[in-house]
Amino acid sequence: MNTAVASLSPGARRALLTICTMTATIMQALDTTIANVALPYMQGSLSASQDQISWVLTSYIVAAAIMTAPVGWLSDRFGRKKLFIVCVGGFTVASLLCALSQNIEQIVLFRLLQGMCGAALVPLSQSVMLDAYPIEQRGQAMGIWGVGVMLGPIMGPTLGGYLTDNYSWHWVFLVNLPVGILTVIGLLTFMDETKRQAHLRFDWFGFLALAIGIGAAQLMLDRGEQLGWFGSPEIVAELIVAIAGFYYFFAHSLTTSEPFVRFAIFRDRNFLIGCFFMVIMGLMLFSSMALSAPFIQNVLGYPIESAGWLLAARGLGTLVGMAMIGRLLRIVEARYLILAGLILTALTMYQQTGFTEMTSGRTIVMCGLAQGLGMGLVFIPLSTVAFLTLPPQFRTDGTAMLTLVRNVASSVGISLVIANLTSKTIVFHSQLTEHVTPFNDALRDVDVSRWMDLATDQGRALADQMVTLQAVILAYANDFMLLTAICVLSIPFVIAIGSTVSLRGAKKVEVEVME
């Protein structure tokens, strides 16, 4: 077998390594959302309460957030190949253990393990792709990688719904087994090991402080909505712990000789602006998904599988962007592509403010295609630009940091739009109800009062149902307008990206950086 591998051309070996890294990326990205639709089935099977079953999602998110930060150090200390294989193998084993869980305690524990192992998969896959391709092909490489990152969360609910409806909730975890096994074999065969730095010491205090800060913040964001935010003592306590954790992390890191996070990466202008726009992308990508899925199901009345196919249009738009972006980056400056993507994303977000219960599936699909294309035009060049002038020795640290800021921004964005949706629904319901009175001439019209008579219980119930629906639609519109504003306000910062950032002459830039 070694002889056969050695006889492969560099292009074939690189293509096979790309497949392996992409399967790892998609597997991890899918698991961020694939279990969501299976929660009601798990709840009954595991005899868990509503609050307990939510920990199946919370445990994974918190563990992944905490373990993303040390990926750079672990890669340098033990070698990227070894870390990648251990994490894929651990993720696969944890998936099997989740499927075999007999009670809520077991599945939460194994989801913690799954999140810890899965945290490294996205940053490691990105750094492998960056190193595997020459600089002039990185646009194409990041296009392939970006599709995996963006398609996973979009297709997760669809695949999860199909597996749960046709088989059982166990299969949302078991589906990872063949993928994980083949990925481990592929990485063992086609991936080269990086140089280990055995002399590196681990900054335990910095890691623990950051882990406590991130963990408490993620818990606060994830559980805030169901506990009533700062009316809950738990949320207040988590906020205090998060602030304390981040304070001690920064105070320690800025005064120690070997900090846990290498802040030198933030001296690179392109990487710093990349982090800023990755925050914007995290806010918009997952927040808009968190709004679109329930809108299609609850307002338009589509079943979960049909809703998943409608949402998949955005993934298809990203695929179109991937097909274009590799060539475009060779002839067009990245900042112009990012600018075009932000404008297209803002326009489609604004279009969603006009969605009602009468919006057609065709409109949703066309909007999703355009939005996916717009996000692809931002996300993929951004992933290339962020590492264009960053020294190669900082590459894994950089990918881990980009993943971390995107995940934290996603959690903040989702919590923000869901909290705003809930509060605005109440406000709009109250405002609309003020006009539903027997003295409203529109309601006294014969054609209206015939089927919605406020003097009867049935008429009042129907009126309340209609008012609630309209209040929800207005609240969704308010959220989409908020995301539109965030997108528009970020557009002027595109000028901060260097004017020479295109892949046409980027090889010279990288040579200078390495020297």
Coordinates of C-alpha atoms in Angstrom, one line a residue:
M1 CA 0.0 0.0 0.0
N2 CA 2.9 2.4 0.8
T3 CA 4.3 1.7 -2.6
A4 CA 1.0 2.6 -4.3
V5 CA 0.7 5.8 -2.2
A6 CA 4.3 6.8 -3.1
S7 CA 3.5 6.3 -6.8
L8 CA 0.7 8.8 -6.7
S9 CA 1.3 12.2 -8.3
P10 CA 1.4 15.2 -6.0
G11 CA -1.9 16.4 -7.5
A12 CA -3.6 13.1 -6.9
R13 CA -2.3 12.9 -3.3
R14 CA -3.4 16.4 -2.7
A15 CA -6.9 15.7 -4.0
L16 CA -7.2 12.6 -1.8
L17 CA -6.0 14.7 1.2
T18 CA -8.6 17.3 0.4
I19 CA -11.3 14.7 0.4
C20 CA -10.2 13.5 3.9
T21 CA -10.0 17.0 5.4
M22 CA -13.4 17.9 3.9
T23 CA -15.1 14.8 5.3
A24 CA -13.8 15.8 8.7
T25 CA -15.0 19.4 8.3
I26 CA -18.5 18.4 7.0
M27 CA -18.9 15.8 9.8
Q28 CA -18.2 18.3 12.5
A29 CA -20.2 21.1 10.8
L30 CA -23.2 18.8 10.5
D31 CA -23.2 17.8 14.1
T32 CA -23.6 21.5 15.2
T33 CA -27.3 21.2 14.0
I34 CA -28.1 17.6 13.1
A35 CA -29.2 16.7 16.6
N36 CA -31.6 19.7 17.0
V37 CA -34.6 18.1 15.3
A38 CA -34.1 14.8 17.2
L39 CA -34.3 16.4 20.6
P40 CA -38.1 15.6 21.2
Y41 CA -37.5 11.9 20.3
M42 CA -34.4 11.8 22.6
Q43 CA -36.5 13.4 25.4
G44 CA -39.0 10.6 25.4
S45 CA -36.5 7.8 24.9
L46 CA -34.2 9.0 27.7
S47 CA -37.0 10.1 30.1
A48 CA -35.6 13.6 30.3
S49 CA -37.2 16.9 31.0
Q50 CA -37.2 19.9 28.6
D51 CA -34.5 21.6 30.5
Q52 CA -32.4 18.4 30.8
I53 CA -32.6 17.6 27.1
S54 CA -31.3 21.0 26.1
W55 CA -28.0 20.1 27.6
V56 CA -27.5 17.7 24.7
L57 CA -26.9 20.8 22.6
T58 CA -25.4 23.0 25.3
S59 CA -22.7 20.5 26.3
Y60 CA -21.5 20.2 22.8
I61 CA -21.3 23.9 22.1
V62 CA -19.6 24.7 25.4
A63 CA -17.0 21.9 25.0
A64 CA -16.2 22.9 21.4
A65 CA -15.8 26.6 22.3
I66 CA -13.4 25.8 25.2
M67 CA -11.3 23.4 23.3
T68 CA -10.9 25.5 20.1
A69 CA -8.4 27.9 21.8
P70 CA -5.6 25.4 22.5
V71 CA -5.6 23.8 19.0
G72 CA -2.6 25.9 17.9
W73 CA -0.5 24.9 20.9
L74 CA -1.5 21.2 20.7
S75 CA -0.7 21.1 17.0
D76 CA 2.8 22.6 17.5
R77 CA 3.5 20.4 20.5
F78 CA 2.4 17.0 19.3
G79 CA 2.2 17.5 15.5
R80 CA -0.7 18.4 13.3
K81 CA -1.2 14.9 11.8
K82 CA -1.3 13.1 15.1
L83 CA -3.7 15.7 16.6
F84 CA -6.0 15.5 13.6
I85 CA -6.2 11.7 13.6
V86 CA -6.8 11.6 17.4
C87 CA -9.5 14.2 17.2
V88 CA -11.3 12.5 14.2
G89 CA -11.0 9.1 16.0
G90 CA -12.2 10.5 19.3
F91 CA -15.1 12.3 17.5
T92 CA -16.1 9.0 15.8
V93 CA -16.0 7.0 19.1
A94 CA -17.9 9.7 20.9
S95 CA -20.6 9.6 18.2
L96 CA -20.9 5.8 18.8
L97 CA -21.2 6.3 22.5
C98 CA -23.9 9.0 22.0
A99 CA -25.9 6.5 20.0
L100 CA -25.6 3.8 22.6
S101 CA -26.5 6.2 25.5
Q102 CA -29.2 4.8 27.9
N103 CA -29.9 7.9 30.0
I104 CA -29.6 11.7 29.8
E105 CA -26.4 11.7 31.9
Q106 CA -24.6 9.5 29.5
I107 CA -25.5 11.3 26.4
V108 CA -24.5 14.7 27.9
L109 CA -21.2 13.3 29.0
F110 CA -20.5 11.8 25.5
R111 CA -21.6 15.0 23.8
L112 CA -19.0 16.8 25.9
L113 CA -16.4 14.4 24.6
Q114 CA -17.7 14.8 21.0
G115 CA -17.5 18.6 21.3
M116 CA -13.9 18.5 22.8
C117 CA -12.7 16.3 19.9
G118 CA -14.7 18.1 17.2
A119 CA -13.4 21.5 18.2
A120 CA -10.1 21.0 16.4
L121 CA -11.5 19.6 13.1
V122 CA -12.4 22.8 11.4
P123 CA -9.3 24.9 12.3
L124 CA -7.0 21.9 11.5
S125 CA -8.7 21.2 8.2
Q126 CA -8.4 24.8 7.2
S127 CA -4.7 24.9 8.0
V128 CA -4.1 21.6 6.2
M129 CA -5.8 23.1 3.1
L130 CA -3.8 26.3 3.3
D131 CA -0.5 24.4 3.4
A132 CA -1.5 21.8 0.8
Y133 CA -2.2 24.3 -2.0
P134 CA 0.1 26.8 -3.6
I135 CA -0.8 30.4 -3.0
E136 CA -2.3 31.0 -6.4
Q137 CA -4.8 28.1 -5.8
R138 CA -5.8 29.1 -2.3
G139 CA -8.9 30.8 -3.5
Q140 CA -10.1 27.5 -4.9
A141 CA -9.0 25.6 -1.8
M142 CA -10.8 27.9 0.6
G143 CA -13.8 27.7 -1.7
I144 CA -13.9 24.0 -1.3
W145 CA -13.3 24.3 2.5
G146 CA -15.9 27.1 2.9
V147 CA -18.6 25.0 1.3
G148 CA -18.1 22.3 3.8
V149 CA -18.3 24.8 6.7
M150 CA -21.4 26.5 5.4
L151 CA -23.2 23.5 4.0
G152 CA -23.0 21.5 7.2
P153 CA -25.2 23.6 9.4
I154 CA -27.7 24.2 6.5
M155 CA -28.1 20.5 5.7
G156 CA -27.9 19.3 9.3
P157 CA -31.7 19.7 10.1
T158 CA -32.7 18.1 6.8
L159 CA -30.5 15.1 7.3
G160 CA -31.4 14.9 11.0
G161 CA -35.1 15.0 10.2
Y162 CA -34.9 12.4 7.5
L163 CA -32.9 10.0 9.7
T164 CA -35.1 10.5 12.8
D165 CA -38.4 10.1 10.9
N166 CA -37.3 7.0 8.9
Y167 CA -35.1 5.3 11.4
S168 CA -34.4 6.6 14.9
W169 CA -32.6 9.4 16.7
H170 CA -29.6 7.1 17.2
W171 CA -28.8 7.4 13.5
V172 CA -28.0 11.1 13.7
F173 CA -24.9 9.9 15.6
L174 CA -24.3 6.6 13.9
V175 CA -24.1 8.3 10.5
N176 CA -20.7 9.6 11.6
L177 CA -19.1 6.1 12.0
P178 CA -18.3 5.2 8.4
V179 CA -17.3 8.7 7.6
G180 CA -15.0 8.9 10.6
I181 CA -13.3 5.6 10.0
L182 CA -12.6 6.4 6.3
T183 CA -11.3 9.8 7.3
V184 CA -8.9 8.3 9.8
I185 CA -7.6 5.8 7.2
G186 CA -7.2 8.6 4.7
L187 CA -5.3 10.9 7.0
L188 CA -3.0 8.1 8.1
T189 CA -2.2 7.4 4.4
F190 CA -2.0 10.8 2.7
M191 CA -1.2 13.4 5.3
D192 CA 2.4 14.4 6.2
E193 CA 3.4 15.2 9.8
T194 CA 4.5 18.7 10.8
K195 CA 7.6 19.4 12.9
R196 CA 7.0 18.9 16.6
Q197 CA 8.1 21.5 19.1
A198 CA 8.6 19.3 22.2
H199 CA 10.1 22.2 24.2
L200 CA 6.7 24.1 24.4
R201 CA 5.2 24.6 27.9
F202 CA 1.5 24.8 28.4
D203 CA 0.1 27.9 30.0
W204 CA -2.4 26.2 32.4
F205 CA -3.5 29.4 34.1
G206 CA -4.1 31.2 30.8
F207 CA -6.0 28.2 29.5
L208 CA -8.2 27.7 32.6
A209 CA -9.0 31.4 32.8
L210 CA -10.0 31.5 29.1
A211 CA -11.9 28.2 29.4
I212 CA -13.9 29.5 32.4
G213 CA -14.6 32.8 30.6
I214 CA -15.7 31.2 27.3
G215 CA -17.6 28.4 29.0
A216 CA -19.6 30.7 31.3
A217 CA -20.3 33.1 28.4
Q218 CA -21.5 30.2 26.2
L219 CA -23.8 28.9 29.0
M220 CA -25.2 32.4 29.5
L221 CA -25.9 32.9 25.8
D222 CA -27.3 29.4 25.3
R223 CA -29.6 29.2 28.4
G224 CA -30.5 32.9 28.7
E225 CA -33.6 32.7 26.5
Q226 CA -35.2 29.8 28.4
L227 CA -34.3 31.2 31.8
G228 CA -35.4 34.8 31.3
W229 CA -32.0 36.4 30.9
F230 CA -30.9 38.6 33.7
G231 CA -34.0 37.9 35.7
S232 CA -32.4 34.5 36.5
P233 CA -29.7 34.2 39.2
E234 CA -28.0 31.5 37.1
I235 CA -27.5 33.9 34.1
V236 CA -26.3 36.7 36.4
A237 CA -23.8 34.3 38.0
E238 CA -22.6 33.1 34.6
L239 CA -22.1 36.7 33.5
I240 CA -20.0 37.5 36.6
V241 CA -17.9 34.3 36.1
A242 CA -17.4 35.1 32.4
I243 CA -16.2 38.6 33.1
A244 CA -13.8 37.4 35.8
G245 CA -12.4 34.6 33.5
F246 CA -11.7 37.0 30.6
Y247 CA -10.2 39.6 33.0
Y248 CA -7.7 37.1 34.5
F249 CA -7.0 35.7 31.0
F250 CA -6.0 39.1 29.5
A251 CA -4.3 40.3 32.7
H252 CA -2.2 37.1 32.8
S253 CA -1.5 36.9 29.0
L254 CA -0.3 40.5 28.7
T255 CA 2.2 40.1 31.6
T256 CA 3.6 36.6 31.0
S257 CA 6.5 35.7 28.7
E258 CA 4.8 32.7 27.2
P259 CA 1.1 33.5 26.9
F260 CA -1.5 30.8 26.0
V261 CA -2.7 32.7 23.0
R262 CA 0.0 34.2 20.8
F263 CA -1.1 37.8 20.4
A264 CA 1.5 38.3 17.7
I265 CA -1.0 37.0 15.2
F266 CA -3.1 40.2 15.7
R267 CA -0.3 42.4 14.6
D268 CA -1.0 41.2 11.0
R269 CA -3.4 43.7 9.5
N270 CA -5.1 41.3 7.1
F271 CA -5.6 38.7 9.9
L272 CA -7.1 41.3 12.2
I273 CA -9.6 42.6 9.6
G274 CA -10.3 39.0 8.8
C275 CA -11.3 38.4 12.5
F276 CA -13.6 41.4 12.3
F277 CA -15.4 40.2 9.3
M278 CA -15.5 36.7 10.6
V279 CA -17.5 38.1 13.6
I280 CA -19.9 39.7 11.1
M281 CA -20.2 36.5 9.2
G282 CA -20.8 34.5 12.4
L283 CA -23.5 37.0 13.4
M284 CA -25.3 36.8 10.0
L285 CA -24.8 33.2 8.9
F286 CA -26.1 31.4 11.9
S287 CA -28.5 34.1 13.1
S288 CA -30.3 34.1 9.7
M289 CA -30.5 30.3 9.8
A290 CA -31.9 30.4 13.3
L291 CA -34.6 32.7 12.0
S292 CA -35.3 31.2 8.6
A293 CA -35.9 27.6 9.7
P294 CA -38.7 28.4 12.3
F295 CA -40.2 31.0 10.0
I296 CA -40.6 28.5 7.2
Q297 CA -42.0 25.8 9.6
N298 CA -44.1 27.9 12.0
V299 CA -45.3 30.8 9.8
L300 CA -45.5 29.1 6.4
G301 CA -46.4 25.7 7.7
Y302 CA -43.8 23.6 5.8
P303 CA -42.7 20.2 7.4
I304 CA -39.1 19.9 8.6
E305 CA -37.9 18.0 5.5
S306 CA -39.4 20.5 3.1
A307 CA -38.1 23.4 5.1
G308 CA -34.7 21.8 4.9
W309 CA -34.8 21.6 1.1
L310 CA -35.9 25.3 0.9
L311 CA -33.0 26.3 3.2
A312 CA -30.6 24.2 1.1
A313 CA -30.9 26.8 -1.7
R314 CA -28.5 28.9 0.3
G315 CA -26.0 26.1 0.2
L316 CA -26.5 25.8 -3.5
G317 CA -25.8 29.5 -3.9
T318 CA -22.5 29.0 -1.9
L319 CA -21.6 26.2 -4.4
V320 CA -22.0 28.6 -7.2
G321 CA -19.8 31.0 -5.4
M322 CA -17.2 28.3 -4.9
A323 CA -17.2 27.6 -8.7
M324 CA -16.5 31.2 -9.4
I325 CA -14.3 32.4 -6.6
G326 CA -11.1 30.5 -7.4
R327 CA -10.8 32.1 -10.8
L328 CA -12.1 35.5 -9.6
L329 CA -9.5 35.8 -6.9
R330 CA -6.8 35.6 -9.5
I331 CA -7.9 38.6 -11.4
V332 CA -10.1 40.7 -8.9
E333 CA -9.0 42.2 -5.6
A334 CA -10.4 40.4 -2.7
R335 CA -11.9 43.5 -1.1
Y336 CA -14.1 44.1 -4.2
L337 CA -15.4 40.6 -4.0
I338 CA -16.1 41.0 -0.3
L339 CA -17.8 44.3 -1.0
A340 CA -20.0 42.8 -3.6
G341 CA -20.8 39.9 -1.2
L342 CA -21.8 42.2 1.6
I343 CA -24.0 44.3 -0.6
L344 CA -25.7 41.2 -2.0
T345 CA -26.2 39.8 1.5
A346 CA -27.6 43.1 2.8
L347 CA -30.1 43.2 -0.1
T348 CA -31.3 39.7 0.5
M349 CA -31.6 40.3 4.3
Y350 CA -33.6 43.4 3.5
Q351 CA -35.8 41.4 1.2
Q352 CA -36.5 39.0 4.1
T353 CA -38.0 41.8 6.1
G354 CA -41.0 41.7 3.6
F355 CA -41.6 38.0 4.1
T356 CA -45.2 37.2 5.2
E357 CA -47.4 34.1 5.5
M358 CA -48.1 34.5 1.8
T359 CA -44.5 34.3 0.7
S360 CA -44.0 31.6 -1.9
G361 CA -41.4 28.8 -1.8
R362 CA -40.0 30.1 -5.1
T363 CA -39.3 33.5 -3.5
I364 CA -37.5 31.8 -0.5
V365 CA -35.4 29.7 -2.9
M366 CA -34.4 32.7 -5.0
C367 CA -33.5 34.7 -2.0
G368 CA -31.6 31.8 -0.5
L369 CA -29.6 31.3 -3.7
A370 CA -28.6 35.0 -3.8
Q371 CA -27.8 35.1 -0.1
G372 CA -25.7 32.0 -0.3
L373 CA -23.8 33.5 -3.2
G374 CA -23.3 36.7 -1.3
M375 CA -22.0 35.0 1.8
G376 CA -19.7 32.9 -0.3
L377 CA -18.3 36.0 -1.9
V378 CA -17.4 37.2 1.6
F379 CA -16.5 34.1 3.5
I380 CA -14.2 32.4 0.9
P381 CA -12.0 35.5 0.0
L382 CA -12.0 36.4 3.7
S383 CA -10.6 33.0 4.6
T384 CA -7.9 33.5 2.0
V385 CA -7.0 37.1 2.8
A386 CA -6.8 36.5 6.6
F387 CA -3.7 34.2 6.1
L388 CA -2.1 35.9 3.1
T389 CA 0.5 37.8 5.1
L390 CA 0.4 35.8 8.3
P391 CA 3.7 33.9 8.9
P392 CA 3.3 30.1 8.3
Q393 CA 4.3 29.2 11.9
F394 CA 1.2 31.1 13.1
R395 CA -1.2 29.5 10.7
T396 CA -2.8 26.9 13.0
D397 CA -3.1 29.4 15.8
G398 CA -4.8 31.7 13.3
T399 CA -7.3 29.1 12.0
A400 CA -8.2 28.2 15.6
M401 CA -8.7 31.9 16.5
L402 CA -10.9 32.5 13.4
T403 CA -13.0 29.5 14.3
L404 CA -13.3 30.6 17.9
V405 CA -14.4 34.2 17.1
R406 CA -16.9 32.9 14.5
N407 CA -18.4 30.4 17.0
V408 CA -18.7 33.0 19.8
A409 CA -20.2 35.5 17.3
S410 CA -22.7 32.9 16.2
S411 CA -23.8 32.2 19.8
V412 CA -24.1 36.0 20.4
G413 CA -26.0 36.5 17.2
I414 CA -28.4 33.6 17.8
S415 CA -29.1 34.7 21.4
L416 CA -29.6 38.3 20.2
V417 CA -32.1 37.6 17.4
I418 CA -34.1 35.0 19.5
A419 CA -34.3 37.3 22.5
N420 CA -35.4 40.2 20.2
L421 CA -37.9 37.9 18.4
T422 CA -39.5 37.0 21.7
S423 CA -39.7 40.5 23.1
K424 CA -40.8 42.2 19.9
T425 CA -43.6 39.5 19.4
I426 CA -45.0 40.5 22.8
V427 CA -44.7 44.3 22.0
F428 CA -46.3 44.0 18.6
H429 CA -49.0 41.7 19.9
S430 CA -49.9 44.3 22.5
Q431 CA -49.9 47.1 19.9
L432 CA -52.1 45.2 17.5
T433 CA -54.5 44.1 20.2
E434 CA -55.3 47.7 20.9
H435 CA -57.1 47.9 17.6
V436 CA -59.1 44.7 17.9
T437 CA -62.2 46.2 19.6
P438 CA -65.9 46.1 18.8
F439 CA -65.6 49.8 17.9
N440 CA -63.2 49.2 15.0
D441 CA -65.2 49.9 11.8
A442 CA -63.2 47.3 9.8
L443 CA -64.2 44.5 12.3
R444 CA -67.9 45.7 12.2
D445 CA -68.1 45.1 8.4
V446 CA -70.6 42.4 7.6
D447 CA -68.2 40.3 5.6
V448 CA -65.7 40.3 8.5
S449 CA -68.1 39.9 11.5
R450 CA -69.8 36.9 9.8
W451 CA -66.8 34.7 10.5
M452 CA -64.9 36.7 13.2
D453 CA -67.6 37.9 15.7
L454 CA -65.8 39.4 18.7
A455 CA -69.0 38.7 20.8
T456 CA -68.3 34.9 20.6
D457 CA -65.5 32.8 22.1
Q458 CA -64.7 31.4 18.7
G459 CA -64.5 34.8 17.1
R460 CA -62.2 36.1 19.9
A461 CA -60.0 33.0 19.6
L462 CA -59.7 33.5 15.8
A463 CA -58.9 37.2 16.2
D464 CA -56.2 36.4 18.8
Q465 CA -54.7 33.8 16.4
M466 CA -54.5 36.3 13.6
V467 CA -53.0 39.0 15.8
T468 CA -50.4 36.6 17.1
L469 CA -49.4 35.5 13.6
Q470 CA -49.1 39.1 12.4
A471 CA -47.1 40.0 15.6
V472 CA -44.7 37.1 14.9
I473 CA -44.3 38.2 11.2
L474 CA -43.5 41.8 12.3
A475 CA -41.0 40.5 14.9
Y476 CA -39.2 38.4 12.3
A477 CA -39.1 41.5 10.0
N478 CA -37.6 43.5 12.9
D479 CA -34.8 40.8 13.3
F480 CA -34.0 40.7 9.6
M481 CA -33.8 44.5 9.6
L482 CA -31.3 44.3 12.5
L483 CA -29.2 41.9 10.6
T484 CA -29.4 44.1 7.5
A485 CA -28.2 47.1 9.6
I486 CA -25.2 45.1 10.9
C487 CA -24.3 44.1 7.4
V488 CA -24.6 47.6 6.0
L489 CA -22.6 49.1 8.9
S490 CA -19.7 46.7 8.2
I491 CA -19.4 47.7 4.5
P492 CA -17.2 50.8 5.1
F493 CA -14.6 48.6 6.9
V494 CA -13.8 46.9 3.6
I495 CA -11.4 49.7 2.8
A496 CA -9.2 48.5 5.7
I497 CA -8.3 45.4 3.5
G498 CA -5.0 46.0 1.6
S499 CA -5.5 47.2 -2.0
T500 CA -2.9 44.7 -3.3
V501 CA -4.7 41.6 -1.9
S502 CA -5.3 39.5 -5.0
L503 CA -3.9 36.1 -5.7
R504 CA -2.4 37.3 -9.0
G505 CA 0.7 38.5 -7.3
A506 CA 0.3 36.9 -3.9
K507 CA 3.2 34.4 -4.3
K508 CA 5.7 37.3 -4.0
V509 CA 3.9 38.4 -0.8
E510 CA 4.2 35.0 0.8
V511 CA 7.9 34.6 0.0
E512 CA 8.5 38.0 1.6
V513 CA 6.6 36.9 4.7
M514 CA 8.5 33.6 5.0
E515 CA 11.8 35.4 4.7

